[in-house]
């Protein structure tokens, strides 16, 4: 998949795959963030996309935030969450936000709030709950298993 994506210029998909592989290796207990399938050019392309494309960066920070949350690394989770929430979610390019983004963003927000007692984090968590309720109400057939 790597070579085909690189050959056809599907760099956004490639950036997501490389990050997912890093996450899997981290969850497996290794800090080796590269593997034999990711060339140096692919990794550099992924890093450049994270800097240049807000959609890639937004997803990158969500994934990294979630992994840090799972590993209970509070300071790293908080720093990544701040970067994640810095995105202008009212921008027309972010109108379609996945429910998983809201769910995990809310989950992390409530955890940071419990650790810091900063009401801004509680507010973010409550906004995520409201978003999930709106989606559940407007798409009951799809949210019966999520709400």
Coordinates of C-alpha atoms in Angstrom, one line a residue:
X1 CA 0.0 0.0 0.0
X2 CA 2.9 2.4 0.8
X3 CA 4.5 2.1 -2.6
X4 CA 1.2 2.4 -4.4
X5 CA 0.1 5.5 -2.4
X6 CA 3.5 7.1 -3.0
X7 CA 3.5 6.3 -6.7
X8 CA 0.0 7.7 -7.2
X9 CA 0.5 10.8 -5.0
X10 CA -2.0 9.8 -2.3
X11 CA 0.2 11.5 0.4
X12 CA -2.7 12.3 2.8
X13 CA -3.7 8.7 3.1
X14 CA 0.0 7.7 3.4
X15 CA 0.5 10.2 6.2
X16 CA -2.5 8.7 8.1
X17 CA -1.2 5.1 7.6
X18 CA 2.3 6.0 8.8
X19 CA 0.9 7.6 11.9
X20 CA -1.4 4.6 12.6
X21 CA 1.7 2.3 12.3
X22 CA 3.6 4.4 14.8
X23 CA 0.6 4.2 17.2
X24 CA 0.4 0.4 16.8
X25 CA 4.1 0.0 17.5
X26 CA 3.8 2.3 20.5
X27 CA 0.9 0.2 21.9
X28 CA 2.9 -2.9 21.2
X29 CA 5.5 -1.6 23.6
X30 CA 8.2 -0.4 21.2
X31 CA 9.5 3.1 20.7
X32 CA 10.7 2.2 17.2
X33 CA 8.7 4.7 15.2
X34 CA 9.9 3.5 11.8
X35 CA 9.7 0.2 10.0
X36 CA 11.0 -1.3 6.9
X37 CA 7.9 -0.3 4.9
X38 CA 8.2 3.4 5.6
X39 CA 10.9 5.0 3.6
X40 CA 12.6 8.2 4.7
X41 CA 10.8 10.0 1.9
X42 CA 7.4 8.8 3.1
X43 CA 8.1 9.8 6.7
X44 CA 9.3 13.3 5.5
X45 CA 6.2 13.6 3.3
X46 CA 4.0 12.7 6.2
X47 CA 5.7 15.3 8.5
X48 CA 5.4 18.0 5.8
X49 CA 1.7 17.2 5.4
X50 CA 1.1 17.5 9.1
X51 CA 2.6 21.0 9.0
X52 CA 0.9 22.1 5.8
X53 CA -2.5 20.5 5.8
X54 CA -4.8 21.3 8.8
X55 CA -6.9 18.2 8.2
X56 CA -3.9 15.9 8.5
X57 CA -2.6 17.8 11.5
X58 CA -6.0 17.8 13.2
X59 CA -6.3 14.0 12.9
X60 CA -2.6 13.6 13.9
X61 CA -3.1 15.5 17.1
X62 CA -6.3 13.5 17.9
X63 CA -4.5 10.2 17.4
X64 CA -1.5 11.2 19.5
X65 CA -3.7 12.7 22.2
X66 CA -5.7 9.5 22.4
X67 CA -2.6 7.3 22.7
X68 CA -1.2 9.5 25.4
X69 CA -4.5 9.4 27.2
X70 CA -4.6 5.6 26.9
X71 CA -1.1 5.5 28.4
X72 CA -2.1 8.0 31.1
X73 CA 0.6 10.5 30.2
X74 CA -1.1 13.5 31.6
X75 CA 1.3 16.3 30.5
X76 CA 1.7 15.0 27.0
X77 CA -2.1 14.5 26.7
X78 CA -2.8 18.0 27.9
X79 CA -0.2 19.5 25.5
X80 CA -1.6 17.6 22.5
X81 CA -5.2 18.4 23.5
X82 CA -4.3 22.1 23.5
X83 CA -2.9 21.8 20.0
X84 CA -5.9 19.8 18.9
X85 CA -8.4 22.3 20.3
X86 CA -6.5 25.2 18.8
X87 CA -8.0 24.4 15.4
X88 CA -10.8 26.6 14.2
X89 CA -13.6 24.1 14.2
X90 CA -16.0 26.7 12.8
X91 CA -14.0 26.9 9.6
X92 CA -16.0 25.6 6.7
X93 CA -13.3 23.0 6.0
X94 CA -14.0 21.4 9.4
X95 CA -17.8 21.3 9.2
X96 CA -17.8 17.5 9.0
X97 CA -16.3 16.4 12.3
X98 CA -16.3 12.7 13.1
X99 CA -18.2 11.6 16.2
X100 CA -15.0 9.9 17.3
X101 CA -13.2 13.2 17.4
X102 CA -15.9 14.7 19.6
X103 CA -16.1 11.6 21.8
X104 CA -12.4 11.3 22.5
X105 CA -11.9 15.1 22.6
X106 CA -14.6 15.2 25.3
X107 CA -13.2 12.2 27.2
X108 CA -9.7 13.8 27.3
X109 CA -11.2 17.2 28.3
X110 CA -13.0 15.7 31.3
X111 CA -9.9 13.9 32.3
X112 CA -7.7 17.1 32.1
X113 CA -10.5 19.0 34.0
X114 CA -10.4 16.4 36.8
X115 CA -6.6 16.8 37.1
X116 CA -6.4 20.6 36.7
X117 CA -9.8 22.0 37.8
X118 CA -9.7 24.4 34.9
X119 CA -13.3 25.2 33.9
X120 CA -12.3 25.6 30.2
X121 CA -11.6 21.9 30.0
X122 CA -15.0 21.1 31.6
X123 CA -16.6 23.4 29.0
X124 CA -14.9 21.5 26.2
X125 CA -16.2 18.2 27.6
X126 CA -19.7 19.5 27.8
X127 CA -19.6 20.8 24.2
X128 CA -18.6 17.4 23.1
X129 CA -21.5 15.8 25.0
X130 CA -23.9 18.3 23.3
X131 CA -22.5 17.6 19.9
X132 CA -23.0 13.8 20.5
X133 CA -26.5 14.4 21.6
X134 CA -27.3 16.5 18.5
X135 CA -25.9 13.8 16.2
X136 CA -27.8 11.1 18.1
X137 CA -31.1 13.0 17.8
X138 CA -30.7 13.8 14.1
X139 CA -29.5 10.3 13.1
X140 CA -31.1 7.9 15.5
X141 CA -30.8 5.0 13.1
X142 CA -27.0 5.4 13.2
X143 CA -26.5 6.3 16.8
X144 CA -28.6 3.7 18.6
X145 CA -25.4 1.9 19.4
X146 CA -23.4 5.0 20.3
X147 CA -25.6 7.1 22.5

